[in-house]
Tab-separated table of N, CA and C in Angstrom:
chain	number	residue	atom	x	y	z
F	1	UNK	N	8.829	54.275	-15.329
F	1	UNK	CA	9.294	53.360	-14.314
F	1	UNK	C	10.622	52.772	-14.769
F	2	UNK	N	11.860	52.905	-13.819
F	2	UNK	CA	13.054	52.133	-13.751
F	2	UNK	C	13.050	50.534	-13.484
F	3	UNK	N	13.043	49.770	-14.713
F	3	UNK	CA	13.459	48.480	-14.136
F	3	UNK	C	14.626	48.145	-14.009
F	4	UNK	N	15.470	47.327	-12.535
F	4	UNK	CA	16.803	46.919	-12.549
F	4	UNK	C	16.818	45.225	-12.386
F	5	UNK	N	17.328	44.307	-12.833
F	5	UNK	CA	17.485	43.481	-12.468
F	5	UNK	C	18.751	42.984	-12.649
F	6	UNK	N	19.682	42.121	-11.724
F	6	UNK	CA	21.119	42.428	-11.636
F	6	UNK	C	20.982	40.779	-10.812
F	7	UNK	N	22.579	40.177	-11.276
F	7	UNK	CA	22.472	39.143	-10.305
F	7	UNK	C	23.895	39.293	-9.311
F	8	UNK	N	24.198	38.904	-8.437
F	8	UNK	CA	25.347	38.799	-7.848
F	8	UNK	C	25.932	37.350	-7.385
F	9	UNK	N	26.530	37.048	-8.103
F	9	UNK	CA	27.775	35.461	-8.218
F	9	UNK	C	27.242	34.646	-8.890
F	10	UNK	N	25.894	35.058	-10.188
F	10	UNK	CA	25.323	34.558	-10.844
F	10	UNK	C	24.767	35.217	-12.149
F	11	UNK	N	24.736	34.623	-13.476
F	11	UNK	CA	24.350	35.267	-14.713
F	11	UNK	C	22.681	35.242	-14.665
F	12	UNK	N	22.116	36.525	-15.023
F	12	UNK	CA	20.907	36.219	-15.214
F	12	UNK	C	20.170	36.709	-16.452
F	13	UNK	N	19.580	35.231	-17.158
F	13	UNK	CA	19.538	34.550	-18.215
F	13	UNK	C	18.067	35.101	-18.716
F	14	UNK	N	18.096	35.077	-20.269
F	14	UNK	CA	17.084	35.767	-20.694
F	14	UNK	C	15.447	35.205	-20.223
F	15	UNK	N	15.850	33.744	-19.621
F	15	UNK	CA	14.235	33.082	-19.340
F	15	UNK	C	14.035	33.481	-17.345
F	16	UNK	N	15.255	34.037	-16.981
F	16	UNK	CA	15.347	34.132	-15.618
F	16	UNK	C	14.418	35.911	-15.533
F	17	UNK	N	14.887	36.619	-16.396
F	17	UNK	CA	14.818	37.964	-16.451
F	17	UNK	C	13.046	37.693	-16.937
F	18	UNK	N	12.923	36.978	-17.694
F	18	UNK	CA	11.592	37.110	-17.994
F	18	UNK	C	10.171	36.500	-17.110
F	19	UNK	N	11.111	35.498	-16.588
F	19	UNK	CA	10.292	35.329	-15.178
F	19	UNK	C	10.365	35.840	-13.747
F	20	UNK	N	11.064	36.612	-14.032
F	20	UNK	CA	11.295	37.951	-12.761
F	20	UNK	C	9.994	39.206	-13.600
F	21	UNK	N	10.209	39.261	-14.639
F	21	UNK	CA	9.358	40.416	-15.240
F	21	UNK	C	7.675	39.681	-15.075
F	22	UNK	N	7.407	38.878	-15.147
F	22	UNK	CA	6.351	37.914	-15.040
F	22	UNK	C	5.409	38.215	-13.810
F	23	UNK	N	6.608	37.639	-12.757
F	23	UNK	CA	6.210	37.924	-11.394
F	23	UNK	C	5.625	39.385	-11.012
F	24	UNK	N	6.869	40.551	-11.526
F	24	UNK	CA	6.525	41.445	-11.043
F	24	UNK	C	5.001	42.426	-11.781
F	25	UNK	N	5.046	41.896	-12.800
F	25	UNK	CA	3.698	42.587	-13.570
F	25	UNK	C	2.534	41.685	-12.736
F	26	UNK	N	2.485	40.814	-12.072
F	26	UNK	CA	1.297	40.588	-11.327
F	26	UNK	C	1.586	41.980	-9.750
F	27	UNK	N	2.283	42.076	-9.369
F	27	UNK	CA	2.348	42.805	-7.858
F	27	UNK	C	2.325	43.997	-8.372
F	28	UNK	N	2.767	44.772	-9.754
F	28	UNK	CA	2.938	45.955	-9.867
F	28	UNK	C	1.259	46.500	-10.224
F	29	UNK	N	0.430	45.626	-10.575
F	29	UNK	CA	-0.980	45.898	-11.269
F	29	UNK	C	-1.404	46.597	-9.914
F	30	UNK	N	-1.209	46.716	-8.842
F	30	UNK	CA	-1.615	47.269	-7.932
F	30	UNK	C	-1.444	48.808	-7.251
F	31	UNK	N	-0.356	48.938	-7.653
F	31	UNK	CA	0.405	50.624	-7.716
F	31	UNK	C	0.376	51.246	-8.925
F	32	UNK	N	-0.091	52.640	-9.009
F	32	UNK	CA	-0.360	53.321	-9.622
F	32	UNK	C	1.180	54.309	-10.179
F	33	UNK	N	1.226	54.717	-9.015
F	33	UNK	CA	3.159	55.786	-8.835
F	33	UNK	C	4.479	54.812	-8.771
F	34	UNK	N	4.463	54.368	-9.404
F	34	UNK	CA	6.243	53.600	-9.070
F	34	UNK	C	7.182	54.333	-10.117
F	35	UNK	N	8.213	54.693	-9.408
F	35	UNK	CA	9.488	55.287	-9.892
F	35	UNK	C	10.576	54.824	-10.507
F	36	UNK	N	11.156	53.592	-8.970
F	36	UNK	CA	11.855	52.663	-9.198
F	36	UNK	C	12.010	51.407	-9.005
F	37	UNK	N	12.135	50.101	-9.864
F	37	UNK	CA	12.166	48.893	-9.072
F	37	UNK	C	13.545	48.128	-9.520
F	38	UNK	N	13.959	47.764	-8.206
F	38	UNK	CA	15.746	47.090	-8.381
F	38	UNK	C	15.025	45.497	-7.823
F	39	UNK	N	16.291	44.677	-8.549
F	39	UNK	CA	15.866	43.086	-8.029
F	39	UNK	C	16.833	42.956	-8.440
F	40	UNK	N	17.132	42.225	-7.521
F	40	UNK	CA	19.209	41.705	-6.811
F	40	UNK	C	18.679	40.006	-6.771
F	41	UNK	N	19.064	39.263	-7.789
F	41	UNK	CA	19.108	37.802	-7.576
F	41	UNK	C	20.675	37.417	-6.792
F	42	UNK	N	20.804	36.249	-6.009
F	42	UNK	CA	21.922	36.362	-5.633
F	42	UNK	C	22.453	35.111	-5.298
F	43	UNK	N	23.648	34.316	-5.108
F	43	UNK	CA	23.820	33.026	-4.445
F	43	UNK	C	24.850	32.944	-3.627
F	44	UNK	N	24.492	31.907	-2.866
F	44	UNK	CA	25.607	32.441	-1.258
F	44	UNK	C	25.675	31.021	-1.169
F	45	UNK	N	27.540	30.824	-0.393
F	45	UNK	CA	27.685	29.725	-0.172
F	45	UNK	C	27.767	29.398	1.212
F	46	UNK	N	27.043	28.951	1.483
F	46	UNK	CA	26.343	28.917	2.846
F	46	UNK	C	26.104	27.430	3.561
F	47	UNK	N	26.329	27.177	4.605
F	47	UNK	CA	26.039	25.969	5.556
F	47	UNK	C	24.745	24.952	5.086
F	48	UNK	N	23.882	26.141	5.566
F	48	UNK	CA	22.680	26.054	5.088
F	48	UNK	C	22.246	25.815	3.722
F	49	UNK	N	21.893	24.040	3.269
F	49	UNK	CA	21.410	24.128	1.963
F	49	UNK	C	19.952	25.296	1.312
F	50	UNK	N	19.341	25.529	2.530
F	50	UNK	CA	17.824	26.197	2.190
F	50	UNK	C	17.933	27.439	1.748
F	51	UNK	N	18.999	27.917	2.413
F	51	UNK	CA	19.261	29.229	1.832
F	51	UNK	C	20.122	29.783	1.137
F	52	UNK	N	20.666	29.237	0.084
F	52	UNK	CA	21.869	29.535	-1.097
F	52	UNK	C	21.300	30.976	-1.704
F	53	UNK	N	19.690	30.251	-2.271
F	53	UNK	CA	19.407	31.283	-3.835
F	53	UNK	C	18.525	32.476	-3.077
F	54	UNK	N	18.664	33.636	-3.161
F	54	UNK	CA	17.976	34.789	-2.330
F	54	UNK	C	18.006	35.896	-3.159
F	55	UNK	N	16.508	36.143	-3.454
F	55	UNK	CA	16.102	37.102	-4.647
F	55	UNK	C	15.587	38.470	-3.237
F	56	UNK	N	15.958	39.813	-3.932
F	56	UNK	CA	15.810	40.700	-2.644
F	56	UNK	C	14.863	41.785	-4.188
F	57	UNK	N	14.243	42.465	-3.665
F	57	UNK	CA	13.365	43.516	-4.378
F	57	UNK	C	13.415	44.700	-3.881
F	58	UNK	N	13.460	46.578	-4.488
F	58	UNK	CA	13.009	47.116	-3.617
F	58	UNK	C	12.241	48.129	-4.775
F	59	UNK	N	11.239	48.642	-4.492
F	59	UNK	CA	10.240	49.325	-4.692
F	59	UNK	C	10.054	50.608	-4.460
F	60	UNK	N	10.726	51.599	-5.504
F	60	UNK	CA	10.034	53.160	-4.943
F	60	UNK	C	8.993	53.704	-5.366
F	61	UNK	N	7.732	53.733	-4.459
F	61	UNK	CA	7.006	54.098	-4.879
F	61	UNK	C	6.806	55.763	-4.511
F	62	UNK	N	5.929	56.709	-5.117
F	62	UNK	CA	5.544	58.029	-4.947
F	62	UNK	C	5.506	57.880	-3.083
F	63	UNK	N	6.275	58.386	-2.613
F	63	UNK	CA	6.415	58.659	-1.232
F	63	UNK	C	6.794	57.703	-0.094
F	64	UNK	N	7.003	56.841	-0.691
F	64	UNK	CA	7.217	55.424	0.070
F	64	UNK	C	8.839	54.751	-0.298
F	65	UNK	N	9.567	53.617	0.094
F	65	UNK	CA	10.401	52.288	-0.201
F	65	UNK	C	9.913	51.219	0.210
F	66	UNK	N	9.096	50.757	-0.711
F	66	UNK	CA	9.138	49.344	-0.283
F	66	UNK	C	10.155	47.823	-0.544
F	67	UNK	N	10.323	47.247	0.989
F	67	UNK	CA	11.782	46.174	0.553
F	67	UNK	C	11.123	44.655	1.180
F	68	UNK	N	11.372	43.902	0.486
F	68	UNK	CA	11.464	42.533	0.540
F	68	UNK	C	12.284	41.732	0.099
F	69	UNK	N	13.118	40.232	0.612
F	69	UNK	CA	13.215	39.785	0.526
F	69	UNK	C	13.067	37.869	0.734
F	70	UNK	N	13.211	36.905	-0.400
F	70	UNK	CA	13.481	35.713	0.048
F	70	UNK	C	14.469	34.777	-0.021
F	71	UNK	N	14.610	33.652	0.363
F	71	UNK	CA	15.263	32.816	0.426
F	71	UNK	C	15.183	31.628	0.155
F	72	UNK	N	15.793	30.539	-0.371
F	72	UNK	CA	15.177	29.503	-0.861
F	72	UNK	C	16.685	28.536	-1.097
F	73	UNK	N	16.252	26.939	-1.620
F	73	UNK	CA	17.172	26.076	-2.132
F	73	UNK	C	17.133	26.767	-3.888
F	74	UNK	N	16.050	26.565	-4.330
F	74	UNK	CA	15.507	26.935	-5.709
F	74	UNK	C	15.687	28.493	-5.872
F	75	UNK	N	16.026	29.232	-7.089
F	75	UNK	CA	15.828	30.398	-7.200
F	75	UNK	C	14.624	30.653	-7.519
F	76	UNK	N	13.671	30.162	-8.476
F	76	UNK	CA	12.293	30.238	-9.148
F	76	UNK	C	10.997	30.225	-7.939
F	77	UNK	N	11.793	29.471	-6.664
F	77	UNK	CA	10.851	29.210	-5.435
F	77	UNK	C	11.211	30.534	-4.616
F	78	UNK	N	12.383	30.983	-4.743
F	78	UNK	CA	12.041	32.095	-4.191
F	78	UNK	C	11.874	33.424	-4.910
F	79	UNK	N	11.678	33.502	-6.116
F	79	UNK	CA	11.056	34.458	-6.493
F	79	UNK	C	9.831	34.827	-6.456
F	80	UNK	N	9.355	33.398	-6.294
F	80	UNK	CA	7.641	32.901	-6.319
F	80	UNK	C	7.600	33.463	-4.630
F	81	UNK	N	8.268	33.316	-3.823
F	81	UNK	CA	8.115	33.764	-2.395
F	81	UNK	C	8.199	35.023	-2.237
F	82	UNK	N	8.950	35.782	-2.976
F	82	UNK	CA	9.509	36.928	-3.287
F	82	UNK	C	8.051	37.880	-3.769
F	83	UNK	N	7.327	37.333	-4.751
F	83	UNK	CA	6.522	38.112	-5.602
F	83	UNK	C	5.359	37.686	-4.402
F	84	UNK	N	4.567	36.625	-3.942
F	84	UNK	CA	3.892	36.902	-2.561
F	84	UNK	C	3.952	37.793	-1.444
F	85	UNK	N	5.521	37.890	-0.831
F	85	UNK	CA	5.698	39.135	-0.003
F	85	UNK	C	5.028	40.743	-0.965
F	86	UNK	N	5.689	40.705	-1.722
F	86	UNK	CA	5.797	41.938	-2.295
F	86	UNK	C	3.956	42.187	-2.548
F	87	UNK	N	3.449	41.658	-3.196
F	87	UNK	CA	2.451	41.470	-2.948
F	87	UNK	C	1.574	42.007	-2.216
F	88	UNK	N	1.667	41.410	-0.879
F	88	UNK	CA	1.023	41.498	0.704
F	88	UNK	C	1.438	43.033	0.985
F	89	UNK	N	2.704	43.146	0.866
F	89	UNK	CA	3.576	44.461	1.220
F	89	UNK	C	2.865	45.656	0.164
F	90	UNK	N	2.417	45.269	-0.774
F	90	UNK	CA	1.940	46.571	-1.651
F	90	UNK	C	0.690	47.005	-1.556
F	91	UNK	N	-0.308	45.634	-0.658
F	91	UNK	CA	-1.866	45.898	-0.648
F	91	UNK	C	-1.977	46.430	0.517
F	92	UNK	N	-1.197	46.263	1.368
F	92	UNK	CA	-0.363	47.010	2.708
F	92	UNK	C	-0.259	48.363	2.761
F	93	UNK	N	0.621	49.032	1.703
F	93	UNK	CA	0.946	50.088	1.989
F	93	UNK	C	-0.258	51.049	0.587
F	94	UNK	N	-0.898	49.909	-0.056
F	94	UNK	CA	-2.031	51.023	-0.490
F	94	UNK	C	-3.440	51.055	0.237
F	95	UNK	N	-3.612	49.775	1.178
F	95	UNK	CA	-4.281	50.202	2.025
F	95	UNK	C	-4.280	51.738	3.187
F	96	UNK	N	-3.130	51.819	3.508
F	96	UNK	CA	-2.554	52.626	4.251
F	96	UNK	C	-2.144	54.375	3.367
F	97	UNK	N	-2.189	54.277	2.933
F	97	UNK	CA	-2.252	55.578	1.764
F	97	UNK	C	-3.971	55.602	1.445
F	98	UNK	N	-4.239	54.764	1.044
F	98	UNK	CA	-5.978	55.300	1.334
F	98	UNK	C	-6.417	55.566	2.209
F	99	UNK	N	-5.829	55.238	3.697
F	99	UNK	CA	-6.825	55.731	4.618
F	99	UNK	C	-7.746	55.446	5.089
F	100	UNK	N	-7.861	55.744	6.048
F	100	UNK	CA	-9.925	55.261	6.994
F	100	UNK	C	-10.542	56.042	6.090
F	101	UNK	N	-10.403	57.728	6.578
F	101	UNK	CA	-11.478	57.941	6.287
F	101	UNK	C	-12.429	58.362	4.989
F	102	UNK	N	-11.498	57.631	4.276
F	102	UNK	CA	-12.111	57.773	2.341
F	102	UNK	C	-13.665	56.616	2.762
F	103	UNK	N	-13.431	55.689	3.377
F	103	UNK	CA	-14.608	54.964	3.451
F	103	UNK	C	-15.770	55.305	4.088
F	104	UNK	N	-17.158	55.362	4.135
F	104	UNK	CA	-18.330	55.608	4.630
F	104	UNK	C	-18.119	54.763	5.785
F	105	UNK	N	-18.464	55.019	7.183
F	105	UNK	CA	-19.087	54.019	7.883
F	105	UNK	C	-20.709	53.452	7.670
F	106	UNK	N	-21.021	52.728	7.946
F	106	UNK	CA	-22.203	52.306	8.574
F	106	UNK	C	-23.780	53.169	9.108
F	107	UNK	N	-22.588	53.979	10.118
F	107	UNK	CA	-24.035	55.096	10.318
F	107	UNK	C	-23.881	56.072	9.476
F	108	UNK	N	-23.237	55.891	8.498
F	108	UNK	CA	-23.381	57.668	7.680
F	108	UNK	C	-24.040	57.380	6.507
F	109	UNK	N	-23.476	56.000	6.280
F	109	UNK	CA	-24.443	55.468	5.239
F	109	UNK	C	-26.176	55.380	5.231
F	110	UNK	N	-26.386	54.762	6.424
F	110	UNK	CA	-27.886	54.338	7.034
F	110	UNK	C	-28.068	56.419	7.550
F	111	UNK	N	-27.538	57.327	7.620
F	111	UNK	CA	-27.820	58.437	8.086
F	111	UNK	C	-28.560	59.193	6.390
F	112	UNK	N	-27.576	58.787	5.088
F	112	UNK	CA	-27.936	59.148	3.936
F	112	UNK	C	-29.254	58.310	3.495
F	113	UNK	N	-29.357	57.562	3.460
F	113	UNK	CA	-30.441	56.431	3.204
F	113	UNK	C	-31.420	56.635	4.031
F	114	UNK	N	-31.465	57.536	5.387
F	114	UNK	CA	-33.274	57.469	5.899
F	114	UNK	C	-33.764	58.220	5.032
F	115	UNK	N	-35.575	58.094	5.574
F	115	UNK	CA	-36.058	58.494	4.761
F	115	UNK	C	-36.227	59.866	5.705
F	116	UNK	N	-36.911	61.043	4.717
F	116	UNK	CA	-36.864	62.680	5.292
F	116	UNK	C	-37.991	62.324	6.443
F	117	UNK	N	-38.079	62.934	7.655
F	117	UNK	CA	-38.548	62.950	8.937
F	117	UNK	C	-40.493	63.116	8.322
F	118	UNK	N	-41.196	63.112	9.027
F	118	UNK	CA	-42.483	63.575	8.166
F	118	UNK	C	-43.365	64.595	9.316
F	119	UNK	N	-42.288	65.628	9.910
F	119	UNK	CA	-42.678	66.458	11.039
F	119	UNK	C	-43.456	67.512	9.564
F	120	UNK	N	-44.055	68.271	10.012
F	120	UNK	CA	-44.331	69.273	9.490
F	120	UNK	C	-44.758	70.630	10.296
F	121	UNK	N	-43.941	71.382	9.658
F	121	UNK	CA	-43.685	72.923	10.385
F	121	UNK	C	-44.822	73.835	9.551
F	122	UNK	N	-46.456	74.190	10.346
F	122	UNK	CA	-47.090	74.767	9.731
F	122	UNK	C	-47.399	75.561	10.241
């Protein structure tokens, strides 16, 4: 696995990098295939106090891109927002790679579980 982490109009600092690595070892415990992961910290001077600090992620996984981003006053608040999306977005798309029909329904289950008929062919 490729890790990138990069900032743009901002240095990012050995306790910043390590709480970006933090975050992402909780969301990554969930994917098995990842290739590549880039994370673009960034700061913008903007109208808007709420949205200066904006951490963006993207995720290649075995057949997939997954992209998120957040926004925030705080950078640490939106990484923390950042690693929730990503999150949601990964149980998402491994739900969806598993599939319906790996799961049993209901009647196939209760179909394995009767008991054998007690006709007898004599």
């Amino acid at each position: 696995m490729n890790l990138t982490i990069s900032g743009h109009h901002l240095d990012v600092s050995p306790a910043l990098r390590a709480y970006v690595l933090a975050k992402l070892d909780r969301v990554l415990r969930h994917v098995d295939q990842v290739i590549h992961v880039k994370v673009l910290l960034s700061t913008h001077n903007e109208a808007q106090k709420d949205g200066r600090q904006r951490a963006e992620c993207s995720i290649l996984v075995k057949g997939n891109a997954l992209h998120a981003g957040s926004k925030h006053f705080d950078l640490y608040a939106a990484i923390d927002e950042l690693a929730d999306k990503l999150d949601r977005l990964v149980l998402s798309h491994k739900t969806r790679t598993k599939g319906w029909r790996c799961t049993p329904t209901k009647h196939a289950v209760a179909a394995f579980a009767a008991p054998e008929s007690t006709l007898s062919f004599a």
